[in-house]
C-alpha atoms as an extended CHARMM CRD file, in Angstrom:
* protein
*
       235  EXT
         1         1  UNK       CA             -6.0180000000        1.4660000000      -12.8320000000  PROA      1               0.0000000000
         2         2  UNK       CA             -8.5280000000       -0.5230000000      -14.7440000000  PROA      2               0.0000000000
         3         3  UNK       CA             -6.5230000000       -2.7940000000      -16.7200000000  PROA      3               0.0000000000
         4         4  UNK       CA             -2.7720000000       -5.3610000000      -16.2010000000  PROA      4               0.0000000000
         5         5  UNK       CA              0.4550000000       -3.2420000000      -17.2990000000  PROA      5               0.0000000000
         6         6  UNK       CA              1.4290000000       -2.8660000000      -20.9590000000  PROA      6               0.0000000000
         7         7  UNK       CA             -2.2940000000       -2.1950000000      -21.9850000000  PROA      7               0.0000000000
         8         8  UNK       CA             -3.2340000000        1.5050000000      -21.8020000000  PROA      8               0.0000000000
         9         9  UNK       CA             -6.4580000000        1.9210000000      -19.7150000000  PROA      9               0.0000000000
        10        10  UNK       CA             -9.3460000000        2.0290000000      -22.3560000000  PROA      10              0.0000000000
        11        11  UNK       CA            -11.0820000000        3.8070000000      -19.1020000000  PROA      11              0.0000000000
        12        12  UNK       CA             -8.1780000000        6.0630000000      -17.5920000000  PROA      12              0.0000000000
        13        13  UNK       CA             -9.3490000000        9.2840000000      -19.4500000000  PROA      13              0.0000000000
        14        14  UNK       CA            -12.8410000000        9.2440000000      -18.5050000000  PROA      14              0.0000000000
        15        15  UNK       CA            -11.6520000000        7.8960000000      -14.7000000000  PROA      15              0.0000000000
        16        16  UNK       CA             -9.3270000000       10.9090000000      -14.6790000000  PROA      16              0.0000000000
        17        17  UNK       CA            -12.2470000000       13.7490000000      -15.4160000000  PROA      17              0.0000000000
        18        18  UNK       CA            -14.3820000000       11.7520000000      -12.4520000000  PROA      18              0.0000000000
        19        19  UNK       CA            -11.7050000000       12.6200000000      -10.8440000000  PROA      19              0.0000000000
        20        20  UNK       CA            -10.8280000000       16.2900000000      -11.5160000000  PROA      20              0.0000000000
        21        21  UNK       CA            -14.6710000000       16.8780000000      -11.0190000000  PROA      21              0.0000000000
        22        22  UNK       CA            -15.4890000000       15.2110000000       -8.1960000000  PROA      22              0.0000000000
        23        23  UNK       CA            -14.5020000000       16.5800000000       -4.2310000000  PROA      23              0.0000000000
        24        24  UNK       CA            -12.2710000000       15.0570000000       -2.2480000000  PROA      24              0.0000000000
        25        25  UNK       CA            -14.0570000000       12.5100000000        0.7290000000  PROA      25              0.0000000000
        26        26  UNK       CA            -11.2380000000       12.9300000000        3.2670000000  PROA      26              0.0000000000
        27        27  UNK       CA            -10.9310000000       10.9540000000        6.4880000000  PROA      27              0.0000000000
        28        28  UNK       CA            -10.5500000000       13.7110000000        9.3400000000  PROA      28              0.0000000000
        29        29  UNK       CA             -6.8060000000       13.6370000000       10.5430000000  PROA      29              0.0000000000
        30        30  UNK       CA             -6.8680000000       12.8480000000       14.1750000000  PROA      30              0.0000000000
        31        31  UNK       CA             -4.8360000000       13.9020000000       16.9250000000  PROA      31              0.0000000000
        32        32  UNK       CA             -2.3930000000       10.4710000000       18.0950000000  PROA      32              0.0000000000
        33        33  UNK       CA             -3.9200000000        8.3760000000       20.3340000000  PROA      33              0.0000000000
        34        34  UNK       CA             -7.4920000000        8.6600000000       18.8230000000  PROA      34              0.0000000000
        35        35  UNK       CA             -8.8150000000        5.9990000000       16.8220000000  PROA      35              0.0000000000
        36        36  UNK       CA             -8.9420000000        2.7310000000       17.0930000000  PROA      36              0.0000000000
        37        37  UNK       CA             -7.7010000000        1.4540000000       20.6700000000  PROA      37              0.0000000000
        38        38  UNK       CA             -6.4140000000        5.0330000000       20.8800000000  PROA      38              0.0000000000
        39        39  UNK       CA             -4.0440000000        4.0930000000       17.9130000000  PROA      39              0.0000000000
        40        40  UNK       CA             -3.1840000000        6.6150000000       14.7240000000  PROA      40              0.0000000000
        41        41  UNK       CA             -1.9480000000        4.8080000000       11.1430000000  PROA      41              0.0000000000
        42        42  UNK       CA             -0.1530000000        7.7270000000        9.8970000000  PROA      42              0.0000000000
        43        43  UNK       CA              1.1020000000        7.0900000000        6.0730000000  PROA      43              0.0000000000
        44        44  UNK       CA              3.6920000000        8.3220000000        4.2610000000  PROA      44              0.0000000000
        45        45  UNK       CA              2.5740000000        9.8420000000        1.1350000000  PROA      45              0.0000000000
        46        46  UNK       CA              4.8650000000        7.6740000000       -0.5470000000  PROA      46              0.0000000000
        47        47  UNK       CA              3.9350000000        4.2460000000        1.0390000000  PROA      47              0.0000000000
        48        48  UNK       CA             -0.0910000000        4.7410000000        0.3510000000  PROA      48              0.0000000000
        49        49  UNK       CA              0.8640000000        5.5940000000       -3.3560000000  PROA      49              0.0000000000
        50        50  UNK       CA              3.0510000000        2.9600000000       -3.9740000000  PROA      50              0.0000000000
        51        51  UNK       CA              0.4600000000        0.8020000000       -2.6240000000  PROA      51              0.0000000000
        52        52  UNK       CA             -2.2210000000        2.1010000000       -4.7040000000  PROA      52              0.0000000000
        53        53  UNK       CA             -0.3750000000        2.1000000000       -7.7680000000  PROA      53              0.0000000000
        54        54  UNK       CA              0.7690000000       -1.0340000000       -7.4380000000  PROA      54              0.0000000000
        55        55  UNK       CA             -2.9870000000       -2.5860000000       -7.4150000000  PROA      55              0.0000000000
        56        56  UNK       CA             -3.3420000000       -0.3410000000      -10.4330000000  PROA      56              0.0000000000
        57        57  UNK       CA             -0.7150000000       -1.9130000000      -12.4430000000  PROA      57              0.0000000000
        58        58  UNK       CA             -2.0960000000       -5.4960000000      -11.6270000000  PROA      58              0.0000000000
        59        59  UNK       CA             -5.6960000000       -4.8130000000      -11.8150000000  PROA      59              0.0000000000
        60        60  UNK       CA             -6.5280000000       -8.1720000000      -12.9220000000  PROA      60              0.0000000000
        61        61  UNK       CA             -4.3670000000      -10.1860000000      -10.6890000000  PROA      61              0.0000000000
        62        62  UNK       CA             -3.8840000000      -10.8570000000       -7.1120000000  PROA      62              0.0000000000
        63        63  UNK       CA             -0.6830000000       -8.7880000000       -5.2240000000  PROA      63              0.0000000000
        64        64  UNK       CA              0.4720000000       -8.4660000000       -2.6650000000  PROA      64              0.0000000000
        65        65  UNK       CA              2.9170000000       -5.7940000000       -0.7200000000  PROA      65              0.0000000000
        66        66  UNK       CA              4.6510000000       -4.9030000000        2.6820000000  PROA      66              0.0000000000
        67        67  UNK       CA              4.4740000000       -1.9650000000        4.9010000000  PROA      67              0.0000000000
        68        68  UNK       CA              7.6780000000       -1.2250000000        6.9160000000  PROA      68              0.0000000000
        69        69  UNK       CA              7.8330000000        1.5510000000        9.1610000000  PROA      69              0.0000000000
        70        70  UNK       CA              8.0210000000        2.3260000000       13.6090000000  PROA      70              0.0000000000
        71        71  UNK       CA              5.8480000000        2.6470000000       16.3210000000  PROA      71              0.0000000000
        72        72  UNK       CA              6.4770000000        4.9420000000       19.0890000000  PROA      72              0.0000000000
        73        73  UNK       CA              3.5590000000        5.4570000000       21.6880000000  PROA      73              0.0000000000
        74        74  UNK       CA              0.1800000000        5.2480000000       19.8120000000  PROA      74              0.0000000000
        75        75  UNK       CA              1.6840000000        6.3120000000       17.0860000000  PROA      75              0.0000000000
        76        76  UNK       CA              2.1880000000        3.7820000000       13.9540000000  PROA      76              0.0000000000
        77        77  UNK       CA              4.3550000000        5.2690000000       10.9710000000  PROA      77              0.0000000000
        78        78  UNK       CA              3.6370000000        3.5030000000        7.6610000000  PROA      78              0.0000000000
        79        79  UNK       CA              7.0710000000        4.7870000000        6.0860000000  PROA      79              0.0000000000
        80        80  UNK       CA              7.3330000000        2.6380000000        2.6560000000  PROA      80              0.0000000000
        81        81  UNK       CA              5.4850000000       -0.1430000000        0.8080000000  PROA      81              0.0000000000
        82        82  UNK       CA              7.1510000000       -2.8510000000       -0.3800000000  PROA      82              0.0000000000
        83        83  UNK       CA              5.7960000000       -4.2240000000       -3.8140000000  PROA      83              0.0000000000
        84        84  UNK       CA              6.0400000000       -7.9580000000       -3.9100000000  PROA      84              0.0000000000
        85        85  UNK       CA              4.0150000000      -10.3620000000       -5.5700000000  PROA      85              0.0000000000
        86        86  UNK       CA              1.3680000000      -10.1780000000       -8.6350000000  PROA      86              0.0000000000
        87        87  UNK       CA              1.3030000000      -13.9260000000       -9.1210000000  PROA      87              0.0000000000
        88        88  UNK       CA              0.6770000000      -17.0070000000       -6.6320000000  PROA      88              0.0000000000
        89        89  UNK       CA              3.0070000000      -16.1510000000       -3.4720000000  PROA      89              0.0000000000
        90        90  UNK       CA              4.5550000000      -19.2550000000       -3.0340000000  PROA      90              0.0000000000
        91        91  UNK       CA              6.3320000000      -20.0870000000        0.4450000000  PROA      91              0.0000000000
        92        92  UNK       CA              9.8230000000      -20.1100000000       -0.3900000000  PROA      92              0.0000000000
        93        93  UNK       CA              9.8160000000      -16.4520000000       -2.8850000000  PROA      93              0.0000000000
        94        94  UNK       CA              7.8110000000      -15.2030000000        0.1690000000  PROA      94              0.0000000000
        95        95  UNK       CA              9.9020000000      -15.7920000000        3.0720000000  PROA      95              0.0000000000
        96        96  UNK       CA             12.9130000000      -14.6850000000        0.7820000000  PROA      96              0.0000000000
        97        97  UNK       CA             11.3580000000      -11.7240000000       -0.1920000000  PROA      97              0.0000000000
        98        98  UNK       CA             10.3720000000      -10.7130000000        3.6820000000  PROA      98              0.0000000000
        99        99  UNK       CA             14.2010000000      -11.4620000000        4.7020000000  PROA      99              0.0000000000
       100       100  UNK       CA             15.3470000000       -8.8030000000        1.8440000000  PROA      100             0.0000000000
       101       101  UNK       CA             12.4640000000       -6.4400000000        3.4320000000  PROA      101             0.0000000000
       102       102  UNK       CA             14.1410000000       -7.1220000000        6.8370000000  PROA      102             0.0000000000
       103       103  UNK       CA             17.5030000000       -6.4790000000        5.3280000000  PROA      103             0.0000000000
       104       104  UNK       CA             16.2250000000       -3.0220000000        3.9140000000  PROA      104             0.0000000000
       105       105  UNK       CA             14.8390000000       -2.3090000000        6.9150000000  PROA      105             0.0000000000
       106       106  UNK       CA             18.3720000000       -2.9240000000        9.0470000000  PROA      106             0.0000000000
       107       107  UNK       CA             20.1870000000       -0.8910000000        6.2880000000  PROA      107             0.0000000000
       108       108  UNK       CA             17.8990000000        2.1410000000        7.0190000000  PROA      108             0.0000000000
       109       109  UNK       CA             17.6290000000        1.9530000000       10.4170000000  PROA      109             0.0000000000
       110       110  UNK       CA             14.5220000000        2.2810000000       12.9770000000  PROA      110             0.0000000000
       111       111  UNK       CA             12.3510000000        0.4200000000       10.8710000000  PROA      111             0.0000000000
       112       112  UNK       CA             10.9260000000       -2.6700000000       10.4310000000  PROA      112             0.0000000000
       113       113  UNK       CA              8.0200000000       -4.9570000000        8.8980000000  PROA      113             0.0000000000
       114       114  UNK       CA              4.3750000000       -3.4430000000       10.2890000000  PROA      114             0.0000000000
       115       115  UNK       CA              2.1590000000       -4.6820000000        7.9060000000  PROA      115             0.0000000000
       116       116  UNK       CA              1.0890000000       -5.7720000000        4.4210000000  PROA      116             0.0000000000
       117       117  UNK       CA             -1.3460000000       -4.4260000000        1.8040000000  PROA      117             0.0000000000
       118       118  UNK       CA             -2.9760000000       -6.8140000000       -0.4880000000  PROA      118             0.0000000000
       119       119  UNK       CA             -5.6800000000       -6.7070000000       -3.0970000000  PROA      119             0.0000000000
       120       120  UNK       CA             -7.9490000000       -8.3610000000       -5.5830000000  PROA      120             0.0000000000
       121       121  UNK       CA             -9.8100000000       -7.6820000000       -9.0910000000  PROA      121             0.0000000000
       122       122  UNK       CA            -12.7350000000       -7.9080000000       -7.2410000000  PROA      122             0.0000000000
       123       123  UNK       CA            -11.5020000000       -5.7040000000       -4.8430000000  PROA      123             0.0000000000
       124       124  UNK       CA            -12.5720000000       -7.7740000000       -2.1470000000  PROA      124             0.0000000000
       125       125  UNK       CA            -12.0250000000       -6.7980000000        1.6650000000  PROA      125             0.0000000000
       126       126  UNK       CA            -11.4770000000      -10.6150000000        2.8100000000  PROA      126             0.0000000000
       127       127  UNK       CA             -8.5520000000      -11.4140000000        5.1060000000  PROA      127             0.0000000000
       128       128  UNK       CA             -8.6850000000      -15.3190000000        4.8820000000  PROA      128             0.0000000000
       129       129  UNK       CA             -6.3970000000      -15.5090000000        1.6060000000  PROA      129             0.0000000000
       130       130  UNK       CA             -3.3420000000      -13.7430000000        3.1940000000  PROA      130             0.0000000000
       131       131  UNK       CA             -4.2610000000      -14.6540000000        6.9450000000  PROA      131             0.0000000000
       132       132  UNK       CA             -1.7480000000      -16.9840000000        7.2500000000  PROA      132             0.0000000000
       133       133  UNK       CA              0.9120000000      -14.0030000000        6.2550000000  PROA      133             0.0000000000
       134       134  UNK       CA             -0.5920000000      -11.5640000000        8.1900000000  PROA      134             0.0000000000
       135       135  UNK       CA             -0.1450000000      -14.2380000000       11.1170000000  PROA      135             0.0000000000
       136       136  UNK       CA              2.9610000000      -14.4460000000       10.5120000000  PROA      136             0.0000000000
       137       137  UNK       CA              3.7480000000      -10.8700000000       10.5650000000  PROA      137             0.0000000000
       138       138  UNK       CA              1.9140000000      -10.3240000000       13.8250000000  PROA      138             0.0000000000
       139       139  UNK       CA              4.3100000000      -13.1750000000       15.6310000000  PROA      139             0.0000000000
       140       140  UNK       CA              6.9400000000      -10.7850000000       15.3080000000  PROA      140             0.0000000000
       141       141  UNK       CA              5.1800000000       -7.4520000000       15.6540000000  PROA      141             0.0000000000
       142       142  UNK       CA              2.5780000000       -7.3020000000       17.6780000000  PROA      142             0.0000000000
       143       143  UNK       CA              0.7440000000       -3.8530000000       16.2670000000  PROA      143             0.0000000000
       144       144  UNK       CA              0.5280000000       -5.8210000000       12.8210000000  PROA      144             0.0000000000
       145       145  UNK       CA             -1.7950000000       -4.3280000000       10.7450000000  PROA      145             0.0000000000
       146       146  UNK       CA             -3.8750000000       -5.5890000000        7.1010000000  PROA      146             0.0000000000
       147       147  UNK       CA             -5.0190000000       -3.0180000000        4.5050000000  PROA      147             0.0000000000
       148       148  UNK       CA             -7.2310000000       -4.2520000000        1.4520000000  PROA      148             0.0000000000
       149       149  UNK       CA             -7.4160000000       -1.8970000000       -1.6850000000  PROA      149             0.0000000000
       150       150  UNK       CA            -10.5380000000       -0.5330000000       -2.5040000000  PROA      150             0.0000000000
       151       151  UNK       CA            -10.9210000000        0.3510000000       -6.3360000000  PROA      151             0.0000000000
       152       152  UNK       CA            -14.4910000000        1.7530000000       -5.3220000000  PROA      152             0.0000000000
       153       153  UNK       CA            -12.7470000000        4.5610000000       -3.0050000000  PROA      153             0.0000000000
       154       154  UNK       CA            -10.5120000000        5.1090000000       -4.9260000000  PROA      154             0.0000000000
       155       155  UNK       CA            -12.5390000000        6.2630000000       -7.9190000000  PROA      155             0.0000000000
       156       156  UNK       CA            -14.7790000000        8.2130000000       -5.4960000000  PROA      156             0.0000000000
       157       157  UNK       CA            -10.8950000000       10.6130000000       -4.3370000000  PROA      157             0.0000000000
       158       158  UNK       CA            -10.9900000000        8.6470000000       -0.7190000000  PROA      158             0.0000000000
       159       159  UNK       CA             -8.8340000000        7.1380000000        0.9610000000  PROA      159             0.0000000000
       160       160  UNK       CA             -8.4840000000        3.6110000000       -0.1140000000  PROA      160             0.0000000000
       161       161  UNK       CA             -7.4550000000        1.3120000000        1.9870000000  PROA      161             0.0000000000
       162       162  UNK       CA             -9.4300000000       -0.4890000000        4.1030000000  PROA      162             0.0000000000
       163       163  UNK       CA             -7.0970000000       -1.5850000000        7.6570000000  PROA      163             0.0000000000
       164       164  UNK       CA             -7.6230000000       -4.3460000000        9.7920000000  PROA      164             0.0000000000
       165       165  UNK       CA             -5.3220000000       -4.9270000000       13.2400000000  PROA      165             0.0000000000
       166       166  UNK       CA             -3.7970000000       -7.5640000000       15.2720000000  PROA      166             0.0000000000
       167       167  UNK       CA             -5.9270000000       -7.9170000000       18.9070000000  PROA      167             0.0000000000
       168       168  UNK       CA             -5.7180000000       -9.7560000000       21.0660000000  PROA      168             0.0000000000
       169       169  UNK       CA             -5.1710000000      -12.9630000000       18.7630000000  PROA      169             0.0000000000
       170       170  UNK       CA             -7.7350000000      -11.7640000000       16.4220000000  PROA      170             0.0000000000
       171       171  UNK       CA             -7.9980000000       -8.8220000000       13.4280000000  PROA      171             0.0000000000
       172       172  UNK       CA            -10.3800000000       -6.0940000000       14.3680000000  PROA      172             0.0000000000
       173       173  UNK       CA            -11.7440000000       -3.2590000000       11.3010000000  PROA      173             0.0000000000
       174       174  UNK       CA             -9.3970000000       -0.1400000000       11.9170000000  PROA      174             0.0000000000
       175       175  UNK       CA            -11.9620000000        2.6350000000       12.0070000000  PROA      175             0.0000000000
       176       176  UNK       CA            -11.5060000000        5.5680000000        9.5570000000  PROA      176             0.0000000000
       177       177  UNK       CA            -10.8720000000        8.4950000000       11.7420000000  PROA      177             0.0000000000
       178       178  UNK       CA             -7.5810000000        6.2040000000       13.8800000000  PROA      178             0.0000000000
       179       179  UNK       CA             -6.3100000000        6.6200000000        9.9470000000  PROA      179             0.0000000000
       180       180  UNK       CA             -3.6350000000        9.7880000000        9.2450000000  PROA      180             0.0000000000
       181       181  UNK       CA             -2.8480000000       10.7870000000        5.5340000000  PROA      181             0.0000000000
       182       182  UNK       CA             -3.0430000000       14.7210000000        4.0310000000  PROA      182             0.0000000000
       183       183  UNK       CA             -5.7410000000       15.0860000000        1.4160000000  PROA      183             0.0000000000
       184       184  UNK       CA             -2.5170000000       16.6850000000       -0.3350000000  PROA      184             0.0000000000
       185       185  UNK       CA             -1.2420000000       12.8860000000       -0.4890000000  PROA      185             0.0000000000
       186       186  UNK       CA             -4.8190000000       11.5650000000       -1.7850000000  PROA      186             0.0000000000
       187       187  UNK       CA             -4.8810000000       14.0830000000       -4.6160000000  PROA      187             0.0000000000
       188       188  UNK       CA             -1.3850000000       13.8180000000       -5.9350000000  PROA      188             0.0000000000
       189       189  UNK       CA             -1.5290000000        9.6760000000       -5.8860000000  PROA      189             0.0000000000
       190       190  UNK       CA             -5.0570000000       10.1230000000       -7.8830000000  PROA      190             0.0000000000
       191       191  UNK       CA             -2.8480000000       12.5040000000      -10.2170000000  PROA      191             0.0000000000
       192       192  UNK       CA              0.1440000000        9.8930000000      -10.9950000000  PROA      192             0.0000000000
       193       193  UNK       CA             -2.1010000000        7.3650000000      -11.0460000000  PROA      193             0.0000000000
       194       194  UNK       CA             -4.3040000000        9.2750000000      -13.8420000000  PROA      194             0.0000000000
       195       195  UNK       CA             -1.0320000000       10.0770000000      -15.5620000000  PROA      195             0.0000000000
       196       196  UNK       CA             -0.2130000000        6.0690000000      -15.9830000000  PROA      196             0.0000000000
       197       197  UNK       CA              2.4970000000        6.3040000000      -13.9410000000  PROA      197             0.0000000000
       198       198  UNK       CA              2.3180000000        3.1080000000      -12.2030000000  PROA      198             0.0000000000
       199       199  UNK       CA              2.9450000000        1.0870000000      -15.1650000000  PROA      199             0.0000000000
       200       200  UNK       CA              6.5550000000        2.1010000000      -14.0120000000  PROA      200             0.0000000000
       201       201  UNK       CA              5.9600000000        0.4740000000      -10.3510000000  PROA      201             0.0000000000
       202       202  UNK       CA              8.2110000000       -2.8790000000      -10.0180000000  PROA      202             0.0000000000
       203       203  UNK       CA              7.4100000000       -5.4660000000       -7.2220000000  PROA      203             0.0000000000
       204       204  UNK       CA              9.4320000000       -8.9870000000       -6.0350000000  PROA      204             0.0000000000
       205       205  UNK       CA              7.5600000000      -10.5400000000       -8.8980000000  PROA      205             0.0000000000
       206       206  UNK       CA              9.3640000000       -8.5710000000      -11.8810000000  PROA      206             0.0000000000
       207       207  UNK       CA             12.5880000000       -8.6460000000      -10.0620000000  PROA      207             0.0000000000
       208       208  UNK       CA             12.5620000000      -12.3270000000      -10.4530000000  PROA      208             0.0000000000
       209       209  UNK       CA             12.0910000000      -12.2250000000      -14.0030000000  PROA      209             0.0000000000
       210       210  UNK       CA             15.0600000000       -9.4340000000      -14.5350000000  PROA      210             0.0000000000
       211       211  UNK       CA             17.3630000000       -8.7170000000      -11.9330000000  PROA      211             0.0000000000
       212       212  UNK       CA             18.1100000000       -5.1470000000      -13.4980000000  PROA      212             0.0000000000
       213       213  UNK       CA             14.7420000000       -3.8500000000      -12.0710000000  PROA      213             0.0000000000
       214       214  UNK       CA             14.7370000000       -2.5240000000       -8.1830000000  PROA      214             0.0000000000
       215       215  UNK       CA             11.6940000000       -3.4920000000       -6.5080000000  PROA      215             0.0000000000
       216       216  UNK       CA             12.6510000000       -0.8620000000       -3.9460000000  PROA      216             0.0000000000
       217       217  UNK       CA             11.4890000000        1.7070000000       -6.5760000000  PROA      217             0.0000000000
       218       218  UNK       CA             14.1670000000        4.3490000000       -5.2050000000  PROA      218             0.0000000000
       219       219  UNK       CA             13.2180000000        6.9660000000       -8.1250000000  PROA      219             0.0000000000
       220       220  UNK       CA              9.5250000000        6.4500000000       -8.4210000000  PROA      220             0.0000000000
       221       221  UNK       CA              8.6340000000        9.7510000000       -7.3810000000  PROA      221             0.0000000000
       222       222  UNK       CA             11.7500000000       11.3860000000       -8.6390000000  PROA      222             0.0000000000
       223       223  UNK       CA             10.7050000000       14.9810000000       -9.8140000000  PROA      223             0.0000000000
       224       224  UNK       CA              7.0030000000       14.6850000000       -8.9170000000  PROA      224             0.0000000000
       225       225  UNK       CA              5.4540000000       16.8310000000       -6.4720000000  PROA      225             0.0000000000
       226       226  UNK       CA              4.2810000000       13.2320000000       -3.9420000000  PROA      226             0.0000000000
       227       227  UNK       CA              7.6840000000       12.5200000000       -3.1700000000  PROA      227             0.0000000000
       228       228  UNK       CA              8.0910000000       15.8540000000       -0.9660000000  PROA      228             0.0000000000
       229       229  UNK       CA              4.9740000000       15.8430000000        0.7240000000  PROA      229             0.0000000000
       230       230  UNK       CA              5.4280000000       15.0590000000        4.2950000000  PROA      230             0.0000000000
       231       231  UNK       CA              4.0390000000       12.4390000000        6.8810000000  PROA      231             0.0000000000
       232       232  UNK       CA              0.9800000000       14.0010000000        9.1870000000  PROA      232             0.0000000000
       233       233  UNK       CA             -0.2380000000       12.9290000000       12.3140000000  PROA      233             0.0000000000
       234       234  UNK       CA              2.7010000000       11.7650000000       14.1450000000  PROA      234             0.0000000000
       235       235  UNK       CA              3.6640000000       15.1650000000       15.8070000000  PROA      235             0.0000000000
């Protein structure tokens, strides 16, 4: 995930032997209602790669993504990431884009917008840029949480996103252990993303430019071992 699509990786080979040789730096799964406020994030395998990969493919840009999934107790299920923009998210595209989410969302069922993921070239943890979204997402659900990729975790096989939450009219640091994801989920995303396989990840942005693509990115995972792992730490 060092370089913008349609340019193979001059780096990927050597990133994917750091990889293979280096352990895994897990965050411990907690039980729900540890962590922060006595809340648990608990990703779908799915959602955190699609997230991931989707930084990957735009390495050199800005983007930025949903999270839609449920809450139910202390328990918040991160079910699916929604790829949307890798250029300047202008107002109007945006607030389409979330009412398709919401759409989606209706379609399925039970779910509905949680969150967003964003992330830089700098990889840079700052909220201000995307505050005013992340307000916005908060104003209609209350347990709105932020997650900023982190390239440097990612190349050390952690977890890497880092989450910030909606309290009490301000956004706290999630801490690491309130986080739920199998280290089964962390290796296979390093292993798609090592075999280039988010150069095939679309968001709102290509849409736009040709209709024929899904941004819902149905078949991502079709025939790769990610799509059947399961969500932890919502039991």
């Amino acid at each position: 995930c060092f370089a913008s699509a349609g340019r193979r990786p001059p780096l990927v080979h050597r990133a994917r032997a750091a990889w293979q040789a280096a352990p895994l730096a897990l965050p411990r799964m907690p039980a729900a209602g540890s962590g922060s406020g006595g809340k648990t994030w608990a990703f779908d395998p799915k959602a955190y790669a699609k997230a991931v990969m989707h930084s990957c493919k735009h390495s050199s840009e800005t983007v930025i993504g949903i999270f839609i999934g449920s809450s139910k107790g202390n328990v918040l299920k991160i079910v699916d990431a929604m790829p949307l923009f890798h250029t300047h998210a202008l107002a109007p595209m945006l607030k389409i884009a979330c009412m398709l989410v919401e759409q989606h969302c209706r379609a399925i069922g039970g779910l509905e917008i949680v969150g967003m993921y964003h992330a830089t070239p700098h990889g840079a943890a700052d909220l201000t840029r995307v505050k005013p979204i992340a307000d916005k997402i908060a104003s209609n659900f209350a347990s709105a949480s932020v997650w900023a990729v982190d390239p440097a975790r990612l190349a050390e096989r952690q977890f890497a996103l880092r989450g910030t939450s909606r309290v009490q009219d301000d956004w706290k640091a999630i801490a690491p252990e309130a986080v739920s994801l199998s280290d089964e989920a962390i290796s296979a995303t390093l292993n798609v993303i090592s075999e280039l396989k988010y150069l095939e990840i679309v968001d709102f942005d290509d849409h736009l430019n040709d209709v024929s693509l899904s941004w819902l990115n149905s078949a991502l995972f079709k025939g790769d071992p990610l799509a059947d792992l399961p969500l932890t730490g919502c039991d």
